[in-house]
Short mmCIF file of C-alpha atoms in Angstrom, two decimals:
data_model
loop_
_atom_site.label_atom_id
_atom_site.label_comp_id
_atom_site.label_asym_id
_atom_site.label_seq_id
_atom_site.Cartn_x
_atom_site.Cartn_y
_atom_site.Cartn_z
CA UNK V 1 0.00 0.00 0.00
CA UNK V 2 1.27 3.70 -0.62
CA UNK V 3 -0.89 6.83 0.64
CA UNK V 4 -3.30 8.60 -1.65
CA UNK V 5 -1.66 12.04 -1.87
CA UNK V 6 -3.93 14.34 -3.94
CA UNK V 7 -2.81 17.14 -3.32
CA UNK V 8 1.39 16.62 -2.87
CA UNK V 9 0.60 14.91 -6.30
CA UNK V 10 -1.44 18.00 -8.02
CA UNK V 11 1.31 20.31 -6.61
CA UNK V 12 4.10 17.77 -8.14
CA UNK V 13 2.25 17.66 -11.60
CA UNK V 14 1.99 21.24 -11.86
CA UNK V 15 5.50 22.34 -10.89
CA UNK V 16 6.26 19.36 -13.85
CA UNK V 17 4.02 21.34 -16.10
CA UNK V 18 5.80 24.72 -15.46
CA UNK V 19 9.30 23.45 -15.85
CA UNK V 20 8.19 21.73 -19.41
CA UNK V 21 6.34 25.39 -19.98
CA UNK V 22 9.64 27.05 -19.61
CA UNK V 23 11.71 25.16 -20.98
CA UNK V 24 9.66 25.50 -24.21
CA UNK V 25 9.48 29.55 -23.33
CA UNK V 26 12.87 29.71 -23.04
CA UNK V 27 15.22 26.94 -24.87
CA UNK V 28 12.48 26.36 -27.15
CA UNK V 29 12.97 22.26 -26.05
CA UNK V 30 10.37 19.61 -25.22
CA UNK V 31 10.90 18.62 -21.43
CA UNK V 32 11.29 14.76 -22.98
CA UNK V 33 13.66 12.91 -20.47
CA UNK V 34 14.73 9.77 -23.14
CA UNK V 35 15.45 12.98 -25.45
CA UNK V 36 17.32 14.95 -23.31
CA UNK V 37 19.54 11.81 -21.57
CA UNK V 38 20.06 10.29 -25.50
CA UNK V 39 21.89 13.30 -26.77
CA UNK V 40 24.28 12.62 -23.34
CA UNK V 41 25.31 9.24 -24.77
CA UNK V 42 27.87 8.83 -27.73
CA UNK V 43 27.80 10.32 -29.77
CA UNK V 44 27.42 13.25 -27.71
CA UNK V 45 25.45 15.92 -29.45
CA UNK V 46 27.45 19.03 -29.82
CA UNK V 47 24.15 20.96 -27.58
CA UNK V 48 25.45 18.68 -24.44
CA UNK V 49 25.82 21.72 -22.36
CA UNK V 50 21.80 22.43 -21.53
CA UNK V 51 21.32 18.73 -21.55
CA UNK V 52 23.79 18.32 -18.88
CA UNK V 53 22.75 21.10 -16.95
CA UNK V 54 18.81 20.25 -16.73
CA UNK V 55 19.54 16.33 -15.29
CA UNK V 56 22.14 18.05 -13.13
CA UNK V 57 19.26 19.90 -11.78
CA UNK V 58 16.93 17.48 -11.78
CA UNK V 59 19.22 15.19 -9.47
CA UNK V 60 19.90 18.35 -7.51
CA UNK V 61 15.99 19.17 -7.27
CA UNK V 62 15.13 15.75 -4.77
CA UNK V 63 18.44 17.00 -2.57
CA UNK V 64 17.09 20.48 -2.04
CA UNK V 65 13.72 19.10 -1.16
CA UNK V 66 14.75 16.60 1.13
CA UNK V 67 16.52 18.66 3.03
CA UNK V 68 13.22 20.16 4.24
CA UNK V 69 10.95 17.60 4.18
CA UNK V 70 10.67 13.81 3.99
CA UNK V 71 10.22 12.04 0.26
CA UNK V 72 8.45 8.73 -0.44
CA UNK V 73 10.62 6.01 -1.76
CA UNK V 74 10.07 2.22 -1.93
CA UNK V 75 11.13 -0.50 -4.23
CA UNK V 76 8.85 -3.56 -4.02
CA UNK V 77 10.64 -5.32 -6.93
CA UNK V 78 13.68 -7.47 -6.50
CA UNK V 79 17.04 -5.97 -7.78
CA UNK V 80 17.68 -8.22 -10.88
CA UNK V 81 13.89 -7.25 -11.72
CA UNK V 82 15.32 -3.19 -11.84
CA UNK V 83 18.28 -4.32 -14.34
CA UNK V 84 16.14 -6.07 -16.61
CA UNK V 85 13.37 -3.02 -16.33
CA UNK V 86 16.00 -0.80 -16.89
CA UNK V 87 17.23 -2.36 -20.40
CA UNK V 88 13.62 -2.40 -21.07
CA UNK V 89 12.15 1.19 -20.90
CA UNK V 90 15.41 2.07 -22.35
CA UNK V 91 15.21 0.24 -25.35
CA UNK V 92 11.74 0.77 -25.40
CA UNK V 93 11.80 4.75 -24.73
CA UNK V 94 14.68 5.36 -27.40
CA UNK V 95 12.64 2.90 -30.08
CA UNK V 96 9.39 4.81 -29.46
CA UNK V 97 10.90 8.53 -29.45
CA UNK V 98 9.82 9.21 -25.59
CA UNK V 99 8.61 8.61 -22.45
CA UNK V 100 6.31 9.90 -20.27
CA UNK V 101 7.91 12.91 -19.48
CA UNK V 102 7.99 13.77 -23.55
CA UNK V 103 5.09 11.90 -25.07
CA UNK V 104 2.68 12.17 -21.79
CA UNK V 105 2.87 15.33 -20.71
CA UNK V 106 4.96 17.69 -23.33
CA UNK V 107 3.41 16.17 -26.95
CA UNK V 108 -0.29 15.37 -24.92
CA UNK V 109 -0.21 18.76 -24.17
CA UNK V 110 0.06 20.01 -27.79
CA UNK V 111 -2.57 17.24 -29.17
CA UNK V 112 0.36 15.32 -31.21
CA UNK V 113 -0.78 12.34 -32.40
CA UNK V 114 1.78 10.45 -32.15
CA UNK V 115 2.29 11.32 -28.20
CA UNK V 116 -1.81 10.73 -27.82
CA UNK V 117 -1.14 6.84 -29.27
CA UNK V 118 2.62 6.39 -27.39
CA UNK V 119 0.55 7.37 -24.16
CA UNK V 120 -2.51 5.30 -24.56
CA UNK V 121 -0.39 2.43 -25.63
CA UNK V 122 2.14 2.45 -22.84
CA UNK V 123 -0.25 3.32 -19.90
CA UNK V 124 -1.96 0.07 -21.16
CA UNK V 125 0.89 -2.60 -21.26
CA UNK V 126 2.11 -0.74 -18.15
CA UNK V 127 -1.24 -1.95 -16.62
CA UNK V 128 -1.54 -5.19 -18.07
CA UNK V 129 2.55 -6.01 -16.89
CA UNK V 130 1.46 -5.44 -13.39
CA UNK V 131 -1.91 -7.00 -13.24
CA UNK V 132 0.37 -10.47 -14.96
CA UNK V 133 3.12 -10.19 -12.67
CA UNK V 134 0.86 -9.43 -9.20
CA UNK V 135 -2.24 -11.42 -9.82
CA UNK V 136 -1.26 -14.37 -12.53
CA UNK V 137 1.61 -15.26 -11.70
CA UNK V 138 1.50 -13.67 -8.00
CA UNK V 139 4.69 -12.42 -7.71
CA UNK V 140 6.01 -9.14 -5.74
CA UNK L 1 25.73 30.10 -21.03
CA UNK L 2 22.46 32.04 -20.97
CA UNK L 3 20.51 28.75 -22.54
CA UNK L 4 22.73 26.71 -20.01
CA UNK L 5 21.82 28.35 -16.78
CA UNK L 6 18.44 28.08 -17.95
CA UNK L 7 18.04 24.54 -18.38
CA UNK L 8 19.70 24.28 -14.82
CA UNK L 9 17.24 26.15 -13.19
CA UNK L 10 14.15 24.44 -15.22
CA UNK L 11 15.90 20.78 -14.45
CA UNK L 12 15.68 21.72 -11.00
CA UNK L 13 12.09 22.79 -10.93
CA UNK L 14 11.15 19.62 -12.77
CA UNK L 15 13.61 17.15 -9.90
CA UNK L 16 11.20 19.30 -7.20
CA UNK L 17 7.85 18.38 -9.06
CA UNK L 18 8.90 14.91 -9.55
CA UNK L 19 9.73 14.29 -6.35
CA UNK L 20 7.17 15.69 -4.88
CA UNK L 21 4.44 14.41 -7.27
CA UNK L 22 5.62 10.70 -6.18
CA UNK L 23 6.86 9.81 -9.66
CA UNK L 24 10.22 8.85 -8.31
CA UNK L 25 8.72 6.81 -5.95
CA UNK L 26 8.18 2.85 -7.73
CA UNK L 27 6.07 1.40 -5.32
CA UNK L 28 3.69 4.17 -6.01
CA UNK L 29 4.08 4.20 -9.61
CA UNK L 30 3.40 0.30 -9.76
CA UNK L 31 0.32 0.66 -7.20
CA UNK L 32 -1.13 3.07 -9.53
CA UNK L 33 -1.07 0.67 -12.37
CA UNK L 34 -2.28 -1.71 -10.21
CA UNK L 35 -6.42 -1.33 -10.70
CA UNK L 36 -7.18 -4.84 -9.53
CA UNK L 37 -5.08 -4.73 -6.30
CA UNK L 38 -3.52 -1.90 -3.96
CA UNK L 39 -4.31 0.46 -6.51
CA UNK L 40 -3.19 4.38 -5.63
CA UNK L 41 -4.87 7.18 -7.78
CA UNK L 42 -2.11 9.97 -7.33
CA UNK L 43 -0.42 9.76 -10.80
CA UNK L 44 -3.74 10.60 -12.31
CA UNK L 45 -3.44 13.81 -10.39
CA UNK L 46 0.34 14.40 -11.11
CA UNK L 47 -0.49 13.44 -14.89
CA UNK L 48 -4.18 16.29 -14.57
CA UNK L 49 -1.85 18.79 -12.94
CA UNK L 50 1.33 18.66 -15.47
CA UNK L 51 -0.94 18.79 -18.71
CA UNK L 52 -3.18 21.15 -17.75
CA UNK L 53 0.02 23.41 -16.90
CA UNK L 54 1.73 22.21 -19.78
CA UNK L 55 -1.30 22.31 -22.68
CA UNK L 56 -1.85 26.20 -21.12
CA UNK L 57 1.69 27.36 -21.35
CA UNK L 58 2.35 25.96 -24.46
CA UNK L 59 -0.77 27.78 -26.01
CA UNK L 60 0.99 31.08 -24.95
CA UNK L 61 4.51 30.67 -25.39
CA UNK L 62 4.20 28.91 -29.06
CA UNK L 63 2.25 32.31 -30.56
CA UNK L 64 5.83 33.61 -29.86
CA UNK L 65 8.40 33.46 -33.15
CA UNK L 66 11.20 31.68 -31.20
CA UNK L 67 12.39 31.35 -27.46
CA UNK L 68 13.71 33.20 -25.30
CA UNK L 69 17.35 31.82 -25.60
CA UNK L 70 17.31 30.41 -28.89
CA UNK L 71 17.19 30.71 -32.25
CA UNK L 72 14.05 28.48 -33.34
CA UNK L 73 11.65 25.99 -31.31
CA UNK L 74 12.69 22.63 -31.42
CA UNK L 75 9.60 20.92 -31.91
CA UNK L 76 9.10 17.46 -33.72
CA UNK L 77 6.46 17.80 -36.94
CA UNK L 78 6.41 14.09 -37.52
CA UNK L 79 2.72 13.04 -36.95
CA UNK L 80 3.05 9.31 -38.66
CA UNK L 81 1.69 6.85 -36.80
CA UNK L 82 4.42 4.12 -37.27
CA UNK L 83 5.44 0.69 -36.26
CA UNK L 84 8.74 1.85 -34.27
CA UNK L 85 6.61 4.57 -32.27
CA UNK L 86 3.65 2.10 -31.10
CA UNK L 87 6.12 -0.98 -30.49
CA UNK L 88 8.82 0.78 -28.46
CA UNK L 89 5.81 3.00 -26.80
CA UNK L 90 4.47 -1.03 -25.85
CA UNK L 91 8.06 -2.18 -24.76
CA UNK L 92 8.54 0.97 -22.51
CA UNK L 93 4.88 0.06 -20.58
CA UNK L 94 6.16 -3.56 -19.74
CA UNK L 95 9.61 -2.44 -18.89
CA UNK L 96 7.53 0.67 -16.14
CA UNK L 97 5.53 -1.83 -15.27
CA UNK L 98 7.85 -4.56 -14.37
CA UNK L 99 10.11 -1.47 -12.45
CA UNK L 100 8.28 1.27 -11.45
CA UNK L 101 10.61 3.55 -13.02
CA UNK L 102 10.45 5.32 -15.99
CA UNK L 103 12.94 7.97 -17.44
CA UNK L 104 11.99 11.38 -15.94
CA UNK L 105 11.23 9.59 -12.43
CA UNK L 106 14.67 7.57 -12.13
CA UNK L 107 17.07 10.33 -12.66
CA UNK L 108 15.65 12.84 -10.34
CA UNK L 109 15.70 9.72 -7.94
CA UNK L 110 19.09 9.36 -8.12
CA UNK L 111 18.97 12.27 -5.69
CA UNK L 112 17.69 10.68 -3.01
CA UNK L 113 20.73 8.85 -2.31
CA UNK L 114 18.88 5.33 -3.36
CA UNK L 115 21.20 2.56 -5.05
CA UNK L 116 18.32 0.92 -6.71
CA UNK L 117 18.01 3.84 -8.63
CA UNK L 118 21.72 4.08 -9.79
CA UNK L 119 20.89 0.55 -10.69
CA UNK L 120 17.89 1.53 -12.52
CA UNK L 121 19.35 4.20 -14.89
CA UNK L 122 23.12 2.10 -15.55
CA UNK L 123 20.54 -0.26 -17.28
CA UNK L 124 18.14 2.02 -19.12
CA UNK L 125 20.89 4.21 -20.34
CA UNK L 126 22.51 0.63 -21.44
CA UNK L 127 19.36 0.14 -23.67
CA UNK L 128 19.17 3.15 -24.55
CA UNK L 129 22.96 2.87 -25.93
CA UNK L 130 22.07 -0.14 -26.93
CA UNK L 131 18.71 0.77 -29.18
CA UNK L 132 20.89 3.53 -31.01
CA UNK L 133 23.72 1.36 -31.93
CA UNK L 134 21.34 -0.80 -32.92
CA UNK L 135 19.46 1.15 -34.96
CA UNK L 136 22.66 3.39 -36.58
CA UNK L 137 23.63 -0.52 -37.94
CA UNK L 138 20.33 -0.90 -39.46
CA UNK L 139 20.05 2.81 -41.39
CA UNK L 140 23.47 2.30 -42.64
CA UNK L 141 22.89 -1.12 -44.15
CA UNK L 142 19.00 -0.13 -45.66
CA UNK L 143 21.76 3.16 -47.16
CA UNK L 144 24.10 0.67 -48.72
CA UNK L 145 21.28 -2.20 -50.41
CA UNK L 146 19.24 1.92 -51.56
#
């Protein structure tokens, strides 16, 4: 079980939505995470400076706030189960030109199509993965 | 430097709003997928708070000619609906589902100090290395046989 946290949540979303707002307003870049991180891998893409600097903050965002305040975190998967995951969404996110972050909330937002299908599809093997591996098979 | 300092700033906006949102948090990430068992509505309210932000700003900022600190907006125009977009979008569900992670919640994790999450993102960036070489192999060979 993990607490229902409306509002912590609403706040979270919509400080998410302002930082992909500004990012636009100002770099003129979709807040995509699997974009930004690719173009840190080799070959490096001769823009690495911004990239670096946004997951630099991003890392540096969860220090700042727990320093004032406690933040949820739990793993209820076994570690071999995060390596495999891992490979996955990567491969996955770089075949399908986003994540989440890029195709849920940045192209969503501007009615791409391509972002409305990524989402919808995703969301839905996201589902039916954890409805196989918690109540077929009965693991974790 | 400008468009540097920038992107800092924004990154560490974003790291706040995941954090507190709960997206770097897998247990919660998997509970909320999980409709048939401990299921935990907060990412609907994370997802309803970043687009409604998002589809807003957007709206404003795109009548604009170009950003603030660059030249152009770098926005994709592809709207194809194609068989790498919907199969890697399907692979990325199973590998968040099987996880609890996905790319914009790991790496702002890795600030809480949590190994699993260094574990997390050495393998995703692996396949995401991995994809790309991959792929590179592929678009020079179809270049050669064209």
């Amino acid at each position: 079980m993990t607490e229902f946290t409306p509002l912590m949540s609403l706040t979270g979303g919509m400080l998410i939505g302002l930082a992909a707002v500004l990012l636009m307003a100002f770099n003129g870049r979709i807040a995509g995470m699997t974009g930004i991180l690719t173009g840190l891998l080799p070959p490096i893409a001769t823009d690495w400076p911004w990239r670096a600097a946004f997951i630099g903050g991003a890392i540096l965002g969860p220090v700042l706030l727990g320093s004032v305040g406690q933040i949820g975190f739990a793993v209820s998967v076994p570690t071999p189960w995060l390596v495999v995951g891992g490979l996955v969404v990567g491969i996955g996110a770089y075949l399908g030109s986003g994540c989440t972050s890029g195709h849920g909330v940045c192209g969503m937002a501007r009615l791409s199509p391509r972002s409305i299908a990524a989402t919808g599809v995703f969301m839905t093997t996201a589902v039916v993965t954890v409805f196989i591996v918690r109540h077929v098979a009965g693991l974790v | 430097m400008y468009r540097t300092i920038s992107a800092g700033l924004i990154g560490l906006l974003f790291g706040i709003g995941i954090a507190l949102s709960g997206m770097a948090n897998p247990a919660k990430v998997m509970n909320f997928f999980d409709l048939a068992g401990t299921w935990d509505p907060s990412l609907a309210f994370v997802m309803g708070g970043a687009l409604l932000v998002t589809a807003l700003g957007y709206r404003i900022v795109l009548k604009r000619s170009k950003p603030l600190a660059d030249s152009r907006f770098h926005v994709p125009s592809n709207r194809r609906l194609d068989a790498p977009l919907l199969i890697g979008a399907a692979i990325f569900g199973i590998g968040w589902g099987i996880s609890g992670f996905c790319p914009g919640g790991a790496i702002p994790a890795l600030g809480l100090g949590e190994p699993t999450a260094w574990i997390f993102v050495g393998a995703m960036l692996s396949g995401i290395a991995l994809a790309r070489a991959v792929r590179q192999v592929l678009d020079t060979r179809i270049a050669q046989t064209n």
